[in-house]
């Protein structure tokens, strides 16, 4: 497959999903408008590990419709959001405007982020929950993260655990169907619908997407090779979406874990890393 084909297909898919996500009760967009204290469940989950972000120059990579970006701005960070989906950014800008929040949203492909935003411009890079899967090369992603951070700056990522990417639900139950480690060729999906509740009336035309799993060690090695020092690695038994329908239950925070024996599955992980030096 020509490497840029995946960008066009995936972007069209995210462009179609953006208005569906704004209308979904799961993203709670109206709640952000009615309650100036409201924070996304994702950011609330992260807060004990994230710590204070007040005054930090922060970039949210693959920011989608901006609910987590806005939440970080509400915690006092000076936010930039980057995404390649114009329709997602249109919604993100509208939400920032409706809530009177100053956020700089930029449209760009992830691998162009340093060119677009400037090298060593940020104290914090925040990303995750369905970000890495859309990128073919996690080592190259790590170099982008390091390139954006000033020396001493920090990466915070909570991401779906790659073990989750290997699993699927079939008639016989949950099974191991897909690669754990990064593969040169992507997985191709052709599916209508999305990962949150919708009104069911939306018709999707851009149903084809391409994705790549990345083993945890590949992500960590990519960061170390890019001049970052690992400061935290935590695995969680939950993820903020219903990843294995029929087999998961949600708690009050909107975190989904296995209904039975949740201790058997790491559903997401948090990695923090600090930039120690620049790598040529
Ligand atoms: C699941 S969202 C992640 C954001 C956040 N967790 C959320 O749910 O709001 C994935 C985002 O990645 C963006 N994306 C996918 N591939 C990208 C790429 N190559 N460059 C920039 N953005 C990309 C999509 O447009 C989408 O907005």
PDB file of C-alpha atoms and ligand atoms in Angstrom:
ATOM      1  CA  UNK A   1       0.000   0.000   0.000  1.00  0.00           C
ATOM      2  CA  UNK A   2       1.276   3.514  -0.780  1.00  0.00           C
ATOM      3  CA  UNK A   3       1.947   5.041   2.609  1.00  0.00           C
ATOM      4  CA  UNK A   4      -0.145   8.173   2.050  1.00  0.00           C
ATOM      5  CA  UNK A   5      -3.298   6.247   1.078  1.00  0.00           C
ATOM      6  CA  UNK A   6      -4.023   5.584   4.721  1.00  0.00           C
ATOM      7  CA  UNK A   7      -4.010   9.316   5.537  1.00  0.00           C
ATOM      8  CA  UNK A   8      -6.759  10.133   3.023  1.00  0.00           C
ATOM      9  CA  UNK A   9      -8.965   7.190   4.026  1.00  0.00           C
ATOM     10  CA  UNK A  10      -8.577   7.743   7.764  1.00  0.00           C
ATOM     11  CA  UNK A  11      -9.071  11.511   7.505  1.00  0.00           C
ATOM     12  CA  UNK A  12     -12.327  11.064   5.553  1.00  0.00           C
ATOM     13  CA  UNK A  13     -13.528   8.654   8.243  1.00  0.00           C
ATOM     14  CA  UNK A  14     -12.705  11.052  11.114  1.00  0.00           C
ATOM     15  CA  UNK A  15     -14.272  13.972   9.223  1.00  0.00           C
ATOM     16  CA  UNK A  16     -17.535  12.019   9.041  1.00  0.00           C
ATOM     17  CA  UNK A  17     -17.396  10.931  12.676  1.00  0.00           C
ATOM     18  CA  UNK A  18     -16.768  14.421  14.135  1.00  0.00           C
ATOM     19  CA  UNK A  19     -20.375  15.715  13.966  1.00  0.00           C
ATOM     20  CA  UNK A  20     -21.657  12.311  15.171  1.00  0.00           C
ATOM     21  CA  UNK A  21     -19.353  12.552  18.175  1.00  0.00           C
ATOM     22  CA  UNK A  22     -20.446  16.097  19.024  1.00  0.00           C
ATOM     23  CA  UNK A  23     -24.065  14.846  19.082  1.00  0.00           C
ATOM     24  CA  UNK A  24     -23.219  11.753  21.160  1.00  0.00           C
ATOM     25  CA  UNK A  25     -24.062  11.752  24.880  1.00  0.00           C
ATOM     26  CA  UNK A  26     -20.680  10.096  25.508  1.00  0.00           C
ATOM     27  CA  UNK A  27     -18.644  13.207  24.591  1.00  0.00           C
ATOM     28  CA  UNK A  28     -20.931  15.417  26.776  1.00  0.00           C
ATOM     29  CA  UNK A  29     -20.357  18.507  24.621  1.00  0.00           C
ATOM     30  CA  UNK A  30     -23.379  20.431  25.973  1.00  0.00           C
ATOM     31  CA  UNK A  31     -22.240  19.742  29.539  1.00  0.00           C
ATOM     32  CA  UNK A  32     -18.985  21.635  28.799  1.00  0.00           C
ATOM     33  CA  UNK A  33     -21.081  24.626  27.737  1.00  0.00           C
ATOM     34  CA  UNK A  34     -23.540  24.580  30.646  1.00  0.00           C
ATOM     35  CA  UNK A  35     -20.961  23.834  33.362  1.00  0.00           C
ATOM     36  CA  UNK A  36     -17.704  25.851  33.224  1.00  0.00           C
ATOM     37  CA  UNK A  37     -16.113  23.444  35.733  1.00  0.00           C
ATOM     38  CA  UNK A  38     -16.839  20.328  33.691  1.00  0.00           C
ATOM     39  CA  UNK A  39     -13.868  18.169  32.654  1.00  0.00           C
ATOM     40  CA  UNK A  40     -13.811  15.135  30.354  1.00  0.00           C
ATOM     41  CA  UNK A  41     -13.807  11.735  32.048  1.00  0.00           C
ATOM     42  CA  UNK A  42     -10.489  11.008  30.295  1.00  0.00           C
ATOM     43  CA  UNK A  43      -8.741  14.004  31.845  1.00  0.00           C
ATOM     44  CA  UNK A  44     -10.367  13.393  35.254  1.00  0.00           C
ATOM     45  CA  UNK A  45      -8.987   9.845  35.156  1.00  0.00           C
ATOM     46  CA  UNK A  46      -5.516  11.187  34.270  1.00  0.00           C
ATOM     47  CA  UNK A  47      -5.340  13.915  36.904  1.00  0.00           C
ATOM     48  CA  UNK A  48      -3.725  11.922  39.757  1.00  0.00           C
ATOM     49  CA  UNK A  49      -0.813  10.992  37.462  1.00  0.00           C
ATOM     50  CA  UNK A  50      -0.767  14.191  35.398  1.00  0.00           C
ATOM     51  CA  UNK A  51      -0.431  16.544  38.376  1.00  0.00           C
ATOM     52  CA  UNK A  52      -0.781  20.333  38.051  1.00  0.00           C
ATOM     53  CA  UNK A  53      -0.615  21.722  34.501  1.00  0.00           C
ATOM     54  CA  UNK A  54      -1.308  25.344  35.416  1.00  0.00           C
ATOM     55  CA  UNK A  55       0.729  27.703  33.215  1.00  0.00           C
ATOM     56  CA  UNK A  56       2.308  24.954  31.088  1.00  0.00           C
ATOM     57  CA  UNK A  57       2.597  25.418  27.324  1.00  0.00           C
ATOM     58  CA  UNK A  58       0.931  22.188  26.249  1.00  0.00           C
ATOM     59  CA  UNK A  59       0.015  20.544  22.967  1.00  0.00           C
ATOM     60  CA  UNK A  60      -2.701  17.916  22.614  1.00  0.00           C
ATOM     61  CA  UNK A  61      -1.757  15.730  19.656  1.00  0.00           C
ATOM     62  CA  UNK A  62      -4.685  14.191  17.725  1.00  0.00           C
ATOM     63  CA  UNK A  63      -7.067  16.379  19.734  1.00  0.00           C
ATOM     64  CA  UNK A  64     -10.228  15.393  17.788  1.00  0.00           C
ATOM     65  CA  UNK A  65     -13.251  17.569  18.804  1.00  0.00           C
ATOM     66  CA  UNK A  66     -11.269  19.179  21.605  1.00  0.00           C
ATOM     67  CA  UNK A  67     -13.035  17.957  24.746  1.00  0.00           C
ATOM     68  CA  UNK A  68      -9.816  16.813  26.428  1.00  0.00           C
ATOM     69  CA  UNK A  69      -7.966  19.890  25.091  1.00  0.00           C
ATOM     70  CA  UNK A  70     -10.603  22.149  26.666  1.00  0.00           C
ATOM     71  CA  UNK A  71     -10.387  20.187  29.926  1.00  0.00           C
ATOM     72  CA  UNK A  72      -6.621  20.789  30.092  1.00  0.00           C
ATOM     73  CA  UNK A  73      -7.191  24.491  29.357  1.00  0.00           C
ATOM     74  CA  UNK A  74      -9.673  24.560  32.252  1.00  0.00           C
ATOM     75  CA  UNK A  75      -6.898  23.194  34.462  1.00  0.00           C
ATOM     76  CA  UNK A  76      -4.792  26.217  33.510  1.00  0.00           C
ATOM     77  CA  UNK A  77      -2.596  24.925  30.658  1.00  0.00           C
ATOM     78  CA  UNK A  78      -2.005  27.161  27.622  1.00  0.00           C
ATOM     79  CA  UNK A  79      -3.323  24.790  24.987  1.00  0.00           C
ATOM     80  CA  UNK A  80      -2.586  24.021  21.366  1.00  0.00           C
ATOM     81  CA  UNK A  81      -4.530  21.208  19.708  1.00  0.00           C
ATOM     82  CA  UNK A  82      -3.355  19.420  16.553  1.00  0.00           C
ATOM     83  CA  UNK A  83      -5.373  17.117  14.332  1.00  0.00           C
ATOM     84  CA  UNK A  84      -5.518  16.311  10.600  1.00  0.00           C
ATOM     85  CA  UNK A  85      -9.341  16.315  10.487  1.00  0.00           C
ATOM     86  CA  UNK A  86     -10.713  19.712   9.443  1.00  0.00           C
ATOM     87  CA  UNK A  87     -14.229  18.680  10.507  1.00  0.00           C
ATOM     88  CA  UNK A  88     -12.981  17.704  13.986  1.00  0.00           C
ATOM     89  CA  UNK A  89     -11.190  21.041  14.360  1.00  0.00           C
ATOM     90  CA  UNK A  90     -14.274  22.939  13.206  1.00  0.00           C
ATOM     91  CA  UNK A  91     -16.163  21.335  16.105  1.00  0.00           C
ATOM     92  CA  UNK A  92     -13.251  21.906  18.506  1.00  0.00           C
ATOM     93  CA  UNK A  93     -13.067  25.608  17.602  1.00  0.00           C
ATOM     94  CA  UNK A  94     -16.841  25.950  18.011  1.00  0.00           C
ATOM     95  CA  UNK A  95     -16.672  24.387  21.479  1.00  0.00           C
ATOM     96  CA  UNK A  96     -13.790  26.666  22.502  1.00  0.00           C
ATOM     97  CA  UNK A  97     -15.744  29.677  21.264  1.00  0.00           C
ATOM     98  CA  UNK A  98     -18.971  28.635  23.025  1.00  0.00           C
ATOM     99  CA  UNK A  99     -17.075  28.188  26.300  1.00  0.00           C
ATOM    100  CA  UNK A 100     -15.006  31.371  25.877  1.00  0.00           C
ATOM    101  CA  UNK A 101     -11.711  29.440  25.932  1.00  0.00           C
ATOM    102  CA  UNK A 102      -8.548  30.502  24.153  1.00  0.00           C
ATOM    103  CA  UNK A 103      -7.096  27.433  22.369  1.00  0.00           C
ATOM    104  CA  UNK A 104      -4.914  27.387  19.271  1.00  0.00           C
ATOM    105  CA  UNK A 105      -6.209  24.557  17.044  1.00  0.00           C
ATOM    106  CA  UNK A 106      -4.000  23.587  14.092  1.00  0.00           C
ATOM    107  CA  UNK A 107      -4.723  21.290  11.184  1.00  0.00           C
ATOM    108  CA  UNK A 108      -1.797  19.016  10.320  1.00  0.00           C
ATOM    109  CA  UNK A 109      -0.730  15.435   9.832  1.00  0.00           C
ATOM    110  CA  UNK A 110       0.928  14.144  13.002  1.00  0.00           C
ATOM    111  CA  UNK A 111       4.320  13.576  11.413  1.00  0.00           C
ATOM    112  CA  UNK A 112       4.399  17.251  10.283  1.00  0.00           C
ATOM    113  CA  UNK A 113       3.780  18.571  13.810  1.00  0.00           C
ATOM    114  CA  UNK A 114       7.310  19.872  14.459  1.00  0.00           C
ATOM    115  CA  UNK A 115       7.360  21.777  11.147  1.00  0.00           C
ATOM    116  CA  UNK A 116       3.928  23.270  11.841  1.00  0.00           C
ATOM    117  CA  UNK A 117       4.236  24.048  15.567  1.00  0.00           C
ATOM    118  CA  UNK A 118       7.985  24.647  15.933  1.00  0.00           C
ATOM    119  CA  UNK A 119      10.765  22.646  17.586  1.00  0.00           C
ATOM    120  CA  UNK A 120      11.090  22.624  21.388  1.00  0.00           C
ATOM    121  CA  UNK A 121       7.979  24.814  21.795  1.00  0.00           C
ATOM    122  CA  UNK A 122       6.192  22.921  24.571  1.00  0.00           C
ATOM    123  CA  UNK A 123       6.507  21.972  28.250  1.00  0.00           C
ATOM    124  CA  UNK A 124       3.967  19.157  27.874  1.00  0.00           C
ATOM    125  CA  UNK A 125       2.817  16.853  25.095  1.00  0.00           C
ATOM    126  CA  UNK A 126      -0.506  15.196  25.925  1.00  0.00           C
ATOM    127  CA  UNK A 127      -2.060  12.514  23.733  1.00  0.00           C
ATOM    128  CA  UNK A 128      -3.694   9.105  23.609  1.00  0.00           C
ATOM    129  CA  UNK A 129      -6.918   7.059  23.790  1.00  0.00           C
ATOM    130  CA  UNK A 130      -7.044   6.112  20.151  1.00  0.00           C
ATOM    131  CA  UNK A 131      -4.091   8.136  18.852  1.00  0.00           C
ATOM    132  CA  UNK A 132      -1.182   5.729  18.187  1.00  0.00           C
ATOM    133  CA  UNK A 133      -3.329   3.158  16.379  1.00  0.00           C
ATOM    134  CA  UNK A 134      -3.707   5.501  13.384  1.00  0.00           C
ATOM    135  CA  UNK A 135       0.051   5.916  12.896  1.00  0.00           C
ATOM    136  CA  UNK A 136       2.266   3.429  11.020  1.00  0.00           C
ATOM    137  CA  UNK A 137       5.574   4.023  12.832  1.00  0.00           C
ATOM    138  CA  UNK A 138       5.709   4.517  16.610  1.00  0.00           C
ATOM    139  CA  UNK A 139       9.465   5.290  16.636  1.00  0.00           C
ATOM    140  CA  UNK A 140       8.829   8.156  14.218  1.00  0.00           C
ATOM    141  CA  UNK A 141       5.951   9.353  16.439  1.00  0.00           C
ATOM    142  CA  UNK A 142       8.344   9.349  19.430  1.00  0.00           C
ATOM    143  CA  UNK A 143      10.796  11.552  17.496  1.00  0.00           C
ATOM    144  CA  UNK A 144       7.955  14.021  16.818  1.00  0.00           C
ATOM    145  CA  UNK A 145       7.078  14.105  20.539  1.00  0.00           C
ATOM    146  CA  UNK A 146      10.710  14.706  21.508  1.00  0.00           C
ATOM    147  CA  UNK A 147      11.042  17.330  18.774  1.00  0.00           C
ATOM    148  CA  UNK A 148       8.096  19.324  20.159  1.00  0.00           C
ATOM    149  CA  UNK A 149       9.356  19.319  23.761  1.00  0.00           C
ATOM    150  CA  UNK A 150      11.845  21.731  25.291  1.00  0.00           C
ATOM    151  CA  UNK A 151      14.652  19.949  27.191  1.00  0.00           C
ATOM    152  CA  UNK A 152      13.076  18.854  30.486  1.00  0.00           C
ATOM    153  CA  UNK A 153       9.599  18.874  28.910  1.00  0.00           C
ATOM    154  CA  UNK A 154       7.264  15.943  29.512  1.00  0.00           C
ATOM    155  CA  UNK A 155       5.143  13.492  27.542  1.00  0.00           C
ATOM    156  CA  UNK A 156       1.874  12.237  29.059  1.00  0.00           C
ATOM    157  CA  UNK A 157       0.091   9.495  27.152  1.00  0.00           C
ATOM    158  CA  UNK A 158      -2.700   7.199  28.269  1.00  0.00           C
ATOM    159  CA  UNK A 159      -3.406   4.858  25.405  1.00  0.00           C
ATOM    160  CA  UNK A 160      -5.429   1.764  24.648  1.00  0.00           C
ATOM    161  CA  UNK A 161      -3.282  -1.205  25.577  1.00  0.00           C
ATOM    162  CA  UNK A 162      -1.973  -3.013  22.475  1.00  0.00           C
ATOM    163  CA  UNK A 163      -3.179  -6.314  23.939  1.00  0.00           C
ATOM    164  CA  UNK A 164      -6.686  -4.891  23.482  1.00  0.00           C
ATOM    165  CA  UNK A 165      -5.921  -4.343  19.773  1.00  0.00           C
ATOM    166  CA  UNK A 166      -5.243  -8.103  19.394  1.00  0.00           C
ATOM    167  CA  UNK A 167      -8.708  -9.116  20.658  1.00  0.00           C
ATOM    168  CA  UNK A 168     -12.119  -9.337  19.032  1.00  0.00           C
ATOM    169  CA  UNK A 169     -15.530 -10.659  19.992  1.00  0.00           C
ATOM    170  CA  UNK A 170     -16.843 -13.551  17.895  1.00  0.00           C
ATOM    171  CA  UNK A 171     -19.603 -16.098  18.541  1.00  0.00           C
ATOM    172  CA  UNK A 172     -17.243 -18.283  20.562  1.00  0.00           C
ATOM    173  CA  UNK A 173     -16.317 -15.346  22.822  1.00  0.00           C
ATOM    174  CA  UNK A 174     -13.245 -13.130  23.079  1.00  0.00           C
ATOM    175  CA  UNK A 175     -10.347 -14.347  20.925  1.00  0.00           C
ATOM    176  CA  UNK A 176      -6.870 -13.374  19.777  1.00  0.00           C
ATOM    177  CA  UNK A 177      -7.208 -12.259  16.132  1.00  0.00           C
ATOM    178  CA  UNK A 178      -4.801  -9.400  15.341  1.00  0.00           C
ATOM    179  CA  UNK A 179      -1.102  -8.529  15.664  1.00  0.00           C
ATOM    180  CA  UNK A 180       0.317  -7.169  18.911  1.00  0.00           C
ATOM    181  CA  UNK A 181       3.613  -5.963  17.415  1.00  0.00           C
ATOM    182  CA  UNK A 182       3.921  -3.220  14.795  1.00  0.00           C
ATOM    183  CA  UNK A 183       3.588  -4.602  11.265  1.00  0.00           C
ATOM    184  CA  UNK A 184       4.664  -2.898   8.013  1.00  0.00           C
ATOM    185  CA  UNK A 185       1.209  -3.431   6.497  1.00  0.00           C
ATOM    186  CA  UNK A 186      -1.834  -1.955   8.240  1.00  0.00           C
ATOM    187  CA  UNK A 187      -5.017  -3.735   9.193  1.00  0.00           C
ATOM    188  CA  UNK A 188      -7.828  -2.639   6.890  1.00  0.00           C
ATOM    189  CA  UNK A 189     -11.296  -2.190   8.361  1.00  0.00           C
ATOM    190  CA  UNK A 190     -14.535  -1.549   6.514  1.00  0.00           C
ATOM    191  CA  UNK A 191     -17.130  -0.700   9.136  1.00  0.00           C
ATOM    192  CA  UNK A 192     -19.902   1.835   9.504  1.00  0.00           C
ATOM    193  CA  UNK A 193     -20.488   3.238  12.965  1.00  0.00           C
ATOM    194  CA  UNK A 194     -18.208   4.390  15.716  1.00  0.00           C
ATOM    195  CA  UNK A 195     -17.100   3.710  19.293  1.00  0.00           C
ATOM    196  CA  UNK A 196     -19.609   5.947  21.085  1.00  0.00           C
ATOM    197  CA  UNK A 197     -23.418   6.003  21.228  1.00  0.00           C
ATOM    198  CA  UNK A 198     -25.042   7.816  18.289  1.00  0.00           C
ATOM    199  CA  UNK A 199     -28.614   8.525  17.295  1.00  0.00           C
ATOM    200  CA  UNK A 200     -28.252   5.825  14.624  1.00  0.00           C
ATOM    201  CA  UNK A 201     -29.546   8.118  11.880  1.00  0.00           C
ATOM    202  CA  UNK A 202     -26.134   9.225  10.620  1.00  0.00           C
ATOM    203  CA  UNK A 203     -25.121   7.611   7.355  1.00  0.00           C
ATOM    204  CA  UNK A 204     -21.422   6.972   6.943  1.00  0.00           C
ATOM    205  CA  UNK A 205     -19.841   6.742   3.516  1.00  0.00           C
ATOM    206  CA  UNK A 206     -16.152   6.789   4.515  1.00  0.00           C
ATOM    207  CA  UNK A 207     -16.188   3.401   6.208  1.00  0.00           C
ATOM    208  CA  UNK A 208     -12.657   2.180   5.364  1.00  0.00           C
ATOM    209  CA  UNK A 209      -9.834   2.815   7.845  1.00  0.00           C
ATOM    210  CA  UNK A 210      -6.270   1.567   8.304  1.00  0.00           C
ATOM    211  CA  UNK A 211      -4.564   0.999  11.649  1.00  0.00           C
ATOM    212  CA  UNK A 212      -1.444  -0.396  13.285  1.00  0.00           C
ATOM    213  CA  UNK A 213      -0.843  -1.894  16.710  1.00  0.00           C
ATOM    214  CA  UNK A 214       2.393  -1.027  18.502  1.00  0.00           C
ATOM    215  CA  UNK A 215       3.776  -3.264  21.258  1.00  0.00           C
ATOM    216  CA  UNK A 216       4.427  -1.528  24.573  1.00  0.00           C
ATOM    217  CA  UNK A 217       8.181  -2.184  24.287  1.00  0.00           C
ATOM    218  CA  UNK A 218       8.190  -0.619  20.787  1.00  0.00           C
ATOM    219  CA  UNK A 219       6.617   2.560  22.176  1.00  0.00           C
ATOM    220  CA  UNK A 220       9.012   2.725  25.140  1.00  0.00           C
ATOM    221  CA  UNK A 221      12.081   1.944  23.006  1.00  0.00           C
ATOM    222  CA  UNK A 222      11.015   4.622  20.511  1.00  0.00           C
ATOM    223  CA  UNK A 223      10.879   7.200  23.306  1.00  0.00           C
ATOM    224  CA  UNK A 224      14.237   6.159  24.789  1.00  0.00           C
ATOM    225  CA  UNK A 225      15.891   6.274  21.346  1.00  0.00           C
ATOM    226  CA  UNK A 226      14.417   9.766  20.797  1.00  0.00           C
ATOM    227  CA  UNK A 227      16.227  11.171  23.871  1.00  0.00           C
ATOM    228  CA  UNK A 228      13.478  10.697  26.456  1.00  0.00           C
ATOM    229  CA  UNK A 229      13.768   9.209  29.967  1.00  0.00           C
ATOM    230  CA  UNK A 230      10.918   7.010  31.135  1.00  0.00           C
ATOM    231  CA  UNK A 231       9.446   8.336  34.393  1.00  0.00           C
ATOM    232  CA  UNK A 232       6.198   6.346  34.650  1.00  0.00           C
ATOM    233  CA  UNK A 233       4.631   3.233  33.203  1.00  0.00           C
ATOM    234  CA  UNK A 234       1.279   2.085  34.606  1.00  0.00           C
ATOM    235  CA  UNK A 235      -1.170  -0.473  33.204  1.00  0.00           C
ATOM    236  CA  UNK A 236      -4.893  -0.057  33.908  1.00  0.00           C
ATOM    237  CA  UNK A 237      -7.677  -2.655  33.884  1.00  0.00           C
ATOM    238  CA  UNK A 238     -10.035  -0.151  32.199  1.00  0.00           C
ATOM    239  CA  UNK A 239     -10.366   2.011  29.090  1.00  0.00           C
ATOM    240  CA  UNK A 240     -12.791   4.902  28.527  1.00  0.00           C
ATOM    241  CA  UNK A 241     -14.832   3.111  25.825  1.00  0.00           C
ATOM    242  CA  UNK A 242     -16.648  -0.157  25.321  1.00  0.00           C
ATOM    243  CA  UNK A 243     -13.832  -2.011  23.573  1.00  0.00           C
ATOM    244  CA  UNK A 244     -15.273  -5.552  23.827  1.00  0.00           C
ATOM    245  CA  UNK A 245     -19.062  -5.148  23.470  1.00  0.00           C
ATOM    246  CA  UNK A 246     -21.070  -7.585  25.545  1.00  0.00           C
ATOM    247  CA  UNK A 247     -18.135  -8.332  27.835  1.00  0.00           C
ATOM    248  CA  UNK A 248     -17.466  -4.991  29.545  1.00  0.00           C
ATOM    249  CA  UNK A 249     -19.246  -2.800  32.099  1.00  0.00           C
ATOM    250  CA  UNK A 250     -18.803   0.913  32.748  1.00  0.00           C
ATOM    251  CA  UNK A 251     -18.215   2.513  36.121  1.00  0.00           C
ATOM    252  CA  UNK A 252     -19.354   6.005  37.225  1.00  0.00           C
ATOM    253  CA  UNK A 253     -16.280   7.580  35.567  1.00  0.00           C
ATOM    254  CA  UNK A 254     -17.134   6.065  32.156  1.00  0.00           C
ATOM    255  CA  UNK A 255     -14.284   3.537  32.451  1.00  0.00           C
ATOM    256  CA  UNK A 256     -15.027   0.139  30.911  1.00  0.00           C
ATOM    257  CA  UNK A 257     -13.502  -3.097  32.219  1.00  0.00           C
ATOM    258  CA  UNK A 258     -14.216  -6.809  31.786  1.00  0.00           C
ATOM    259  CA  UNK A 259     -17.489  -7.778  33.483  1.00  0.00           C
ATOM    260  CA  UNK A 260     -15.878 -10.984  34.719  1.00  0.00           C
ATOM    261  CA  UNK A 261     -12.304 -11.280  35.949  1.00  0.00           C
ATOM    262  CA  UNK A 262     -11.131  -7.745  35.008  1.00  0.00           C
ATOM    263  CA  UNK A 263      -7.738  -8.640  36.452  1.00  0.00           C
ATOM    264  CA  UNK A 264      -7.102 -10.714  33.301  1.00  0.00           C
ATOM    265  CA  UNK A 265      -6.866  -7.757  30.905  1.00  0.00           C
ATOM    266  CA  UNK A 266      -4.711  -4.615  30.785  1.00  0.00           C
ATOM    267  CA  UNK A 267      -7.084  -2.369  28.808  1.00  0.00           C
ATOM    268  CA  UNK A 268      -4.988   0.819  28.778  1.00  0.00           C
ATOM    269  CA  UNK A 269      -1.611   2.131  29.920  1.00  0.00           C
ATOM    270  CA  UNK A 270      -0.094   5.450  30.993  1.00  0.00           C
ATOM    271  CA  UNK A 271       3.442   6.392  30.010  1.00  0.00           C
ATOM    272  CA  UNK A 272       5.231   9.521  31.139  1.00  0.00           C
ATOM    273  CA  UNK A 273       8.684  10.442  29.841  1.00  0.00           C
ATOM    274  CA  UNK A 274      10.910  13.499  30.097  1.00  0.00           C
ATOM    275  CA  UNK A 275      13.105  14.846  27.291  1.00  0.00           C
ATOM    276  CA  UNK A 276      16.734  14.685  28.421  1.00  0.00           C
ATOM    277  CA  UNK A 277      18.610  15.460  25.194  1.00  0.00           C
ATOM    278  CA  UNK A 278      18.189  16.068  21.472  1.00  0.00           C
ATOM    279  CA  UNK A 279      18.962  13.223  19.091  1.00  0.00           C
ATOM    280  CA  UNK A 280      20.156  14.079  15.572  1.00  0.00           C
TER     281      UNK A 280
HETATM  282  C1  LIG B   1      -9.918   8.778  18.970  1.00  0.00           C
HETATM  283  S1  LIG B   1      -9.404  10.412  18.542  1.00  0.00           S
HETATM  284  C2  LIG B   1      -8.253  10.660  19.836  1.00  0.00           C
HETATM  285  C3  LIG B   1      -8.574  11.920  20.640  1.00  0.00           C
HETATM  286  C4  LIG B   1      -9.243  11.734  21.995  1.00  0.00           C
HETATM  287  N1  LIG B   1      -8.848  10.556  22.674  1.00  0.00           N
HETATM  288  C5  LIG B   1     -10.733  11.815  21.835  1.00  0.00           C
HETATM  289  O1  LIG B   1     -11.397  10.763  21.913  1.00  0.00           O
HETATM  290  O2  LIG B   1     -11.258  12.901  21.663  1.00  0.00           O
HETATM  291  C6  LIG B   1      -8.289  10.153  17.179  1.00  0.00           C
HETATM  292  C7  LIG B   1      -7.946  11.452  16.431  1.00  0.00           C
HETATM  293  O3  LIG B   1      -6.726  11.239  15.723  1.00  0.00           O
HETATM  294  C8  LIG B   1      -6.792  11.997  14.534  1.00  0.00           C
HETATM  295  N2  LIG B   1      -5.794  11.440  13.617  1.00  0.00           N
HETATM  296  C9  LIG B   1      -5.770  10.184  13.113  1.00  0.00           C
HETATM  297  N3  LIG B   1      -4.686  10.023  12.331  1.00  0.00           N
HETATM  298  C10 LIG B   1      -4.016  11.219  12.338  1.00  0.00           C
HETATM  299  C11 LIG B   1      -2.839  11.678  11.701  1.00  0.00           C
HETATM  300  N4  LIG B   1      -2.120  10.873  10.907  1.00  0.00           N
HETATM  301  N5  LIG B   1      -2.442  12.955  11.928  1.00  0.00           N
HETATM  302  C12 LIG B   1      -3.169  13.779  12.726  1.00  0.00           C
HETATM  303  N6  LIG B   1      -4.310  13.403  13.344  1.00  0.00           N
HETATM  304  C13 LIG B   1      -4.727  12.123  13.156  1.00  0.00           C
HETATM  305  C14 LIG B   1      -8.226  11.844  14.074  1.00  0.00           C
HETATM  306  O4  LIG B   1      -8.620  12.879  13.195  1.00  0.00           O
HETATM  307  C15 LIG B   1      -8.980  11.886  15.405  1.00  0.00           C
HETATM  308  O5  LIG B   1      -9.457  13.182  15.664  1.00  0.00           O
END
